[in-house]
Amino acid sequence: MIPVAEFKQFTEQQPAFKVLKPWWDVLAEYLTVAMLMIGVFGCTLQVTQDKIICLPSHELRENLSEAPCQQLLPRGVSEQMGGLREVSGLKNNLDLQQYSFINQLCYETALHWYAKYFPYLVVIHTLIFMVCTSFWFKFPGTSSKIEHFISILGKCFDSPWTTRALSEVSGDNHKGPAAGRATATVEASSGPGKASEGEKEKVLMEPEKVVTEPPAVTLLDKKEGEQAKALFEKVKKFRVHVEEGDILYTMYIRQTVLKVCKFFAILVYNLVYVEKISFLVACRVETSEVTGYASFCCNHTKAHLFSKLAFCYISFVCVYGLTCLYTLYWLFHRPLKEYSFRSVREETGMGDIPDVKNDFAFMLHLIDQYDSLYSKRFAVFLSEVSESRLKQLNLNHEWTPEKLRQKLQRNARGRLELALCMLPGLPDTVFELSELEALRLEAICDITFPPGLSQLVGLQELSLLHSPARLPFSLQVFLRDRLKVIRVKCEELREVPLWVFGLRGLEELHLEGLFPPELARAATLESLRELKQLKVLSLRSNAGKVPASVTDVAGHLQRLSLHNDGARLLALNSLKKLAALRELELVACGLERIPHAIFSLGALQELDLKDNHLRSIEEILSFQHCRKLVTLRLWHNQIAYVPEHVRKLRGLEQLYLSHNKLETLPSQLGMCCGLRLLDISHNGLRSLPPELGLLQNLQHLALSYNALEALPDELFFCRKLRTLLLGYNHLSQLSPQVGALRALGRLELRGNRLEALPEELGNCVGLKKVGLVVEDALYEGLPAEVREKLEEE
C-alpha cells in the first residue's frame, strides 16, 4: 500500500505561507487531498487484488457475434432481451496457469483503458493540481520575494512599535476631534518630537471603535527601538524592489488559468468515459490452440467500486473547478495591481501612508483575504510620520539629559553651548537643559521645534548649519525677544526660514548660502525691518551687489560682513546709507579698487578688504574722511606699492598688508604715528626705511617671510615693541641694539642666516625662552648668563 505521506512534499509549504492563501486556495488544497486519497486508494486496490477474472464461453461458433456475457445479465434484463437459456455446472478442463494467462490477456486487450488506469489518472491529475497551486511558492523568481515579504510581515506584525503606534493613535482619537489630526508635531514618550509642516488628516471615528479609556502605552527599550528602525529600512528597500514588476501577479494568473484548463479537460473526458467502467467484460482472443476457447466472459472485480470513486472524483473536480473560476473572477474583476490604504489612513490618522502598486499591492490584497489586520499593522512601517516618531524615541533613549550635559561647553562668547552634529533628529531631552544658553545644530535634517523649546528660558544663541528648521508661531513669539544671535547656513539663501526675519530682539544675524544664478545679480534678501536691535549682519554668498534690505537696519547696524567667495561685488552705493556702521568686511568680493562708497562712512572704525584683487591703493588718501578709522586690513591682495600719502592716516592704529607683492615701503609710513600694529609679512621686502623708527607707539611688527638682509638701527628706537617677527628672511646678523627693546616679549628669528645672537638679548627683560623662536644651535651659542636670564620664571 502506498502511504499518503509520500506525497506530502508536493503540498508542504512553510506554515507562514498560509497568510498568502485566500479561502479558495485553502478549499482547493483540501479538495486535492481528498482527490489524492481517492487515487491512492484506487491504486492500492489495483496492486493488492485481482484485477479481472475470466471464464470460457460455451457459445456455439455461429453465435460468436453476440456478446459472450449476455446470458450472465440479471434475470429481468435477460427476459427483455428475448430470454436466454440458463447454463450451469459446466466443466472447462482448464488449469490455474491457463486461467491466469487468460485473465492477463483479457485485462490488456478487452478492458477499456479508462477502467484500467482510472486510479493512476486521478493521482496524476491531482499532483498536477498541487503543482499548479504551489508553483509560485517554489519558483526562485517568486519564492524569494514571498519569503522576504512573509519574514518582514511577521516582524512588523509582532513588533512592539506597531502596538505602540496604533495605541497612541487610539489614545489620540479618544481625546476628541482636535487630537484626531495628523499634525507635523510628533509626540514621543518623553515629550514632543518631530513634525511635518502643514499636514492634516481627519480621523473618521466609528462608534464601535471608540474606547472608554486610552490604552496604556509602554516604553520601548533600546533593543526594540533599533529593531523597529531596521524594519523601516527593510520595508523601504523591499517596497522599491517589489514595486518594480508584477511577476507574482502574472505567475498567480498563469497557474490559475492552467488549473481551469486542466479542470475542463478532466471534466469532459471523465464524463465521457466513466460509463466504460463495467462489471462484465466480453473478451474474444484467439487462444483456442492453447486453451480450447476463443470467447471468454470476464468479471472486472473493482468496477463497481471504481464507478463510485469516479463519481466522487468528478464531484470533487467540479467543486475544485468552481473555486478556480471564482479565482479568475476575483483576479480580473478587481484592480489587484493597486492597493489603497485610505481606510487605514482614516482609522489611524497617519495621513502619509502611501498607496502601493504591482506585486506589493497584489500580496497585500491576498493578505486581506486572510486577515486585514496584517495590512493595517504593516502600514505603520510605510508611514514617514511613524518613522519619525520612532527616530524621536530612539534619539531620546540614546541622548539622555545626563549625556547631553557632558557635551556642554563655553563658546567664544562665554555662553554655555550644546553642539549636536549629524543626528537623525533633535532629541527632546535637549529641552530639559534649562541652563542652556547657546544651541548649535549641524547637518540635522527637517527639524521642527516642539513646544518644549519654551523650557529653554536662557537660550540666546542659535546656530542652524545645514539644518532646516520649522518653528510654530507660539514659539516664534517665545523667541522673538529672547534670541540675540542666530546663524543659518544652507545651500541657497531662499531656504532661510522666514521666522528668522521676525526676531525683533536679534542683535546678530549670520547668513551663509548662495543665491540662484538668475537671482545672484539682484541679491534680493528678505526685509529686515523687524530686526530693530540688529547690530551685526554677516552674509556669505555670491551676491552681485549689497542687498537693498540692508538699508532697513541702516540706523543701528554697527558691523557688516560680506563674504562673496570670489564672486564680484559690483554695486556698493547702498553702503553710503549705513551711517552708524563701525566695522565693514568685504572679503573675497573681487574688488580691484577700494570702493568710493566706503569713504562716506564717517563712523567707520575697522575695514577689512581681505582676499580681493587690489593692485593699487591710491584711494587710501580718501580715508582721511573716515576720521574714526583705526584698523585697516588690506591683506591677501596683489598690492605692489604703498602710496606716499599714507601719511595722512595719522589716526590709524592697525595696518595689515601681509600676503601682497610689496618690495619697498614709503618713508612716509613713519608719519603714521598712531600705529600700534604693522603686519607686512609674506611680501618681497628687501629693505626697510629708517623712518619706521618714528613709530614710537608700535607694539607689534610682523616682517616674516620677506627677503630682508639687514634691519635699520632706527627700528630699535621703537621702544614699545612687544612682538617682533623676523622669521624666514635673509638676515645674517642681528644688531646689538635689540637690547634696547626692554618691552619685547616675543622675538621670532627662525629661518634666517644668523651665525650668532647678540648677548644684548639679556637686556630685554620682558623676553623669555618661550618667546624666543630661534634654532636650538643659535640659542645654545648665547652666553650662559644670558640663557639664565631668558629661562628665569
CSV table of N, CA and C in Angstrom, one decimal, residues 66-126:
chain,number,residue,atom,x,y,z
A,66,GLU,N,-22.6,-12.6,-31.0
A,66,GLU,CA,-23.3,-12.0,-29.9
A,66,GLU,C,-22.3,-11.8,-28.7
A,67,ALA,N,-22.7,-11.0,-27.8
A,67,ALA,CA,-21.8,-10.8,-26.6
A,67,ALA,C,-21.8,-12.1,-25.8
A,68,PRO,N,-20.6,-12.6,-25.5
A,68,PRO,CA,-20.5,-13.8,-24.8
A,68,PRO,C,-21.0,-13.8,-23.3
A,69,CYS,N,-21.2,-12.6,-22.8
A,69,CYS,CA,-21.7,-12.5,-21.4
A,69,CYS,C,-23.1,-12.1,-21.3
A,70,GLN,N,-23.9,-12.2,-22.4
A,70,GLN,CA,-25.3,-11.7,-22.4
A,70,GLN,C,-26.1,-12.6,-21.4
A,71,GLN,N,-25.8,-13.9,-21.4
A,71,GLN,CA,-26.6,-14.8,-20.5
A,71,GLN,C,-26.3,-14.6,-19.1
A,72,LEU,N,-25.3,-13.8,-18.7
A,72,LEU,CA,-24.9,-13.6,-17.3
A,72,LEU,C,-25.6,-12.3,-16.8
A,73,LEU,N,-26.4,-11.6,-17.6
A,73,LEU,CA,-27.1,-10.4,-17.2
A,73,LEU,C,-28.1,-10.8,-16.2
A,74,PRO,N,-28.6,-9.9,-15.4
A,74,PRO,CA,-29.7,-10.2,-14.4
A,74,PRO,C,-30.9,-10.7,-15.1
A,75,ARG,N,-31.8,-11.4,-14.4
A,75,ARG,CA,-32.9,-12.1,-15.0
A,75,ARG,C,-33.9,-11.1,-15.7
A,76,GLY,N,-34.2,-10.1,-15.1
A,76,GLY,CA,-35.1,-9.1,-15.7
A,76,GLY,C,-34.6,-8.6,-17.1
A,77,VAL,N,-33.3,-8.4,-17.1
A,77,VAL,CA,-32.7,-7.9,-18.3
A,77,VAL,C,-32.7,-9.0,-19.4
A,78,SER,N,-32.5,-10.2,-19.0
A,78,SER,CA,-32.4,-11.4,-19.9
A,78,SER,C,-33.8,-11.6,-20.5
A,79,GLU,N,-34.8,-11.5,-19.7
A,79,GLU,CA,-36.2,-11.7,-20.3
A,79,GLU,C,-36.5,-10.6,-21.3
A,80,GLN,N,-36.1,-9.4,-21.1
A,80,GLN,CA,-36.4,-8.3,-22.0
A,80,GLN,C,-35.7,-8.5,-23.3
A,81,MET,N,-34.5,-9.2,-23.3
A,81,MET,CA,-33.7,-9.4,-24.5
A,81,MET,C,-34.1,-10.7,-25.2
A,82,GLY,N,-35.2,-11.3,-24.8
A,82,GLY,CA,-35.7,-12.5,-25.5
A,82,GLY,C,-35.6,-13.7,-24.8
A,83,GLY,N,-35.0,-13.7,-23.6
A,83,GLY,CA,-34.8,-14.9,-22.8
A,83,GLY,C,-33.8,-15.8,-23.3
A,84,LEU,N,-32.8,-16.0,-22.5
A,84,LEU,CA,-31.7,-16.9,-22.9
A,84,LEU,C,-31.7,-18.1,-22.0
A,85,ARG,N,-31.1,-19.1,-22.5
A,85,ARG,CA,-31.1,-20.4,-21.8
A,85,ARG,C,-30.1,-20.3,-20.6
A,86,GLU,N,-30.4,-21.0,-19.6
A,86,GLU,CA,-29.6,-21.0,-18.4
A,86,GLU,C,-28.5,-22.0,-18.5
A,87,VAL,N,-27.3,-21.6,-18.2
A,87,VAL,CA,-26.2,-22.6,-18.3
A,87,VAL,C,-25.6,-22.7,-16.9
A,88,SER,N,-25.4,-23.9,-16.5
A,88,SER,CA,-24.8,-24.1,-15.1
A,88,SER,C,-24.1,-25.4,-15.1
A,89,GLY,N,-23.1,-25.4,-14.2
A,89,GLY,CA,-22.4,-26.6,-13.9
A,89,GLY,C,-21.5,-27.1,-15.0
A,90,LEU,N,-21.0,-26.2,-15.8
A,90,LEU,CA,-20.1,-26.7,-16.9
A,90,LEU,C,-18.7,-26.8,-16.5
A,91,LYS,N,-18.0,-27.8,-17.0
A,91,LYS,CA,-16.6,-28.1,-16.8
A,91,LYS,C,-15.8,-27.5,-18.0
A,92,ASN,N,-14.7,-26.8,-17.6
A,92,ASN,CA,-13.9,-26.2,-18.7
A,92,ASN,C,-12.6,-26.9,-18.9
A,93,ASN,N,-12.2,-27.8,-18.0
A,93,ASN,CA,-10.9,-28.5,-18.1
A,93,ASN,C,-9.7,-27.6,-18.3
A,94,LEU,N,-9.7,-26.5,-17.6
A,94,LEU,CA,-8.5,-25.6,-17.7
A,94,LEU,C,-7.8,-25.6,-16.4
A,95,ASP,N,-6.5,-25.5,-16.4
A,95,ASP,CA,-5.8,-25.5,-15.1
A,95,ASP,C,-5.5,-24.0,-14.7
A,96,LEU,N,-4.9,-23.8,-13.6
A,96,LEU,CA,-4.7,-22.5,-13.0
A,96,LEU,C,-3.9,-21.6,-13.9
A,97,GLN,N,-2.8,-22.1,-14.5
A,97,GLN,CA,-2.0,-21.3,-15.3
A,97,GLN,C,-2.7,-20.8,-16.5
A,98,GLN,N,-3.6,-21.6,-17.1
A,98,GLN,CA,-4.4,-21.2,-18.2
A,98,GLN,C,-5.3,-20.0,-17.8
A,99,TYR,N,-6.0,-20.2,-16.6
A,99,TYR,CA,-6.8,-19.1,-16.2
A,99,TYR,C,-6.0,-17.8,-16.0
A,100,SER,N,-4.9,-17.9,-15.4
A,100,SER,CA,-4.0,-16.7,-15.2
A,100,SER,C,-3.6,-16.1,-16.5
A,101,PHE,N,-3.3,-16.9,-17.4
A,101,PHE,CA,-3.0,-16.4,-18.7
A,101,PHE,C,-4.1,-15.7,-19.4
A,102,ILE,N,-5.3,-16.3,-19.3
A,102,ILE,CA,-6.5,-15.7,-19.9
A,102,ILE,C,-6.8,-14.4,-19.2
A,103,ASN,N,-6.7,-14.4,-17.9
A,103,ASN,CA,-7.0,-13.1,-17.1
A,103,ASN,C,-6.1,-12.0,-17.5
A,104,GLN,N,-4.8,-12.2,-17.6
A,104,GLN,CA,-3.9,-11.2,-18.0
A,104,GLN,C,-4.1,-10.7,-19.4
A,105,LEU,N,-4.4,-11.7,-20.3
A,105,LEU,CA,-4.6,-11.3,-21.7
A,105,LEU,C,-5.8,-10.5,-21.9
A,106,CYS,N,-6.9,-10.9,-21.3
A,106,CYS,CA,-8.2,-10.2,-21.4
A,106,CYS,C,-8.1,-8.8,-20.8
A,107,TYR,N,-7.3,-8.7,-19.7
A,107,TYR,CA,-7.2,-7.4,-19.0
A,107,TYR,C,-6.5,-6.4,-19.9
A,108,GLU,N,-5.5,-6.9,-20.7
A,108,GLU,CA,-4.8,-6.0,-21.5
A,108,GLU,C,-5.5,-5.7,-22.8
A,109,THR,N,-6.3,-6.6,-23.3
A,109,THR,CA,-6.9,-6.4,-24.6
A,109,THR,C,-8.4,-6.0,-24.6
A,110,ALA,N,-9.1,-6.6,-23.6
A,110,ALA,CA,-10.6,-6.3,-23.6
A,110,ALA,C,-11.0,-5.2,-22.7
A,111,LEU,N,-10.3,-5.0,-21.6
A,111,LEU,CA,-10.7,-4.0,-20.6
A,111,LEU,C,-10.4,-2.6,-21.2
A,112,HIS,N,-11.4,-1.6,-21.1
A,112,HIS,CA,-11.2,-0.3,-21.6
A,112,HIS,C,-10.1,0.4,-20.8
A,113,TRP,N,-9.3,1.3,-21.5
A,113,TRP,CA,-8.1,1.9,-20.8
A,113,TRP,C,-8.6,2.8,-19.6
A,114,TYR,N,-9.7,3.4,-19.7
A,114,TYR,CA,-10.1,4.2,-18.6
A,114,TYR,C,-10.4,3.4,-17.4
A,115,ALA,N,-11.0,2.2,-17.5
A,115,ALA,CA,-11.2,1.3,-16.4
A,115,ALA,C,-9.9,0.8,-15.8
A,116,LYS,N,-8.9,0.6,-16.7
A,116,LYS,CA,-7.6,0.1,-16.2
A,116,LYS,C,-6.8,1.2,-15.4
A,117,TYR,N,-6.8,2.4,-16.0
A,117,TYR,CA,-5.9,3.4,-15.4
A,117,TYR,C,-6.5,4.5,-14.7
A,118,PHE,N,-7.8,4.4,-14.3
A,118,PHE,CA,-8.6,5.4,-13.6
A,118,PHE,C,-7.8,5.9,-12.4
A,119,PRO,N,-7.4,5.0,-11.4
A,119,PRO,CA,-6.8,5.5,-10.2
A,119,PRO,C,-5.5,6.2,-10.5
A,120,TYR,N,-4.7,5.7,-11.5
A,120,TYR,CA,-3.5,6.4,-11.8
A,120,TYR,C,-3.7,7.8,-12.4
A,121,LEU,N,-4.8,7.9,-13.2
A,121,LEU,CA,-5.1,9.2,-13.7
A,121,LEU,C,-5.5,10.2,-12.6
A,122,VAL,N,-6.2,9.7,-11.7
A,122,VAL,CA,-6.6,10.5,-10.5
A,122,VAL,C,-5.4,11.1,-9.8
A,123,VAL,N,-4.4,10.2,-9.6
A,123,VAL,CA,-3.2,10.6,-8.8
A,123,VAL,C,-2.4,11.6,-9.7
A,124,ILE,N,-2.3,11.3,-11.0
A,124,ILE,CA,-1.5,12.3,-11.8
A,124,ILE,C,-2.2,13.6,-11.9
A,125,HIS,N,-3.5,13.6,-12.1
A,125,HIS,CA,-4.2,14.9,-12.2
A,125,HIS,C,-4.1,15.7,-10.9
A,126,THR,N,-4.2,15.0,-9.8
A,126,THR,CA,-4.2,15.7,-8.5
A,126,THR,C,-2.8,16.3,-8.3
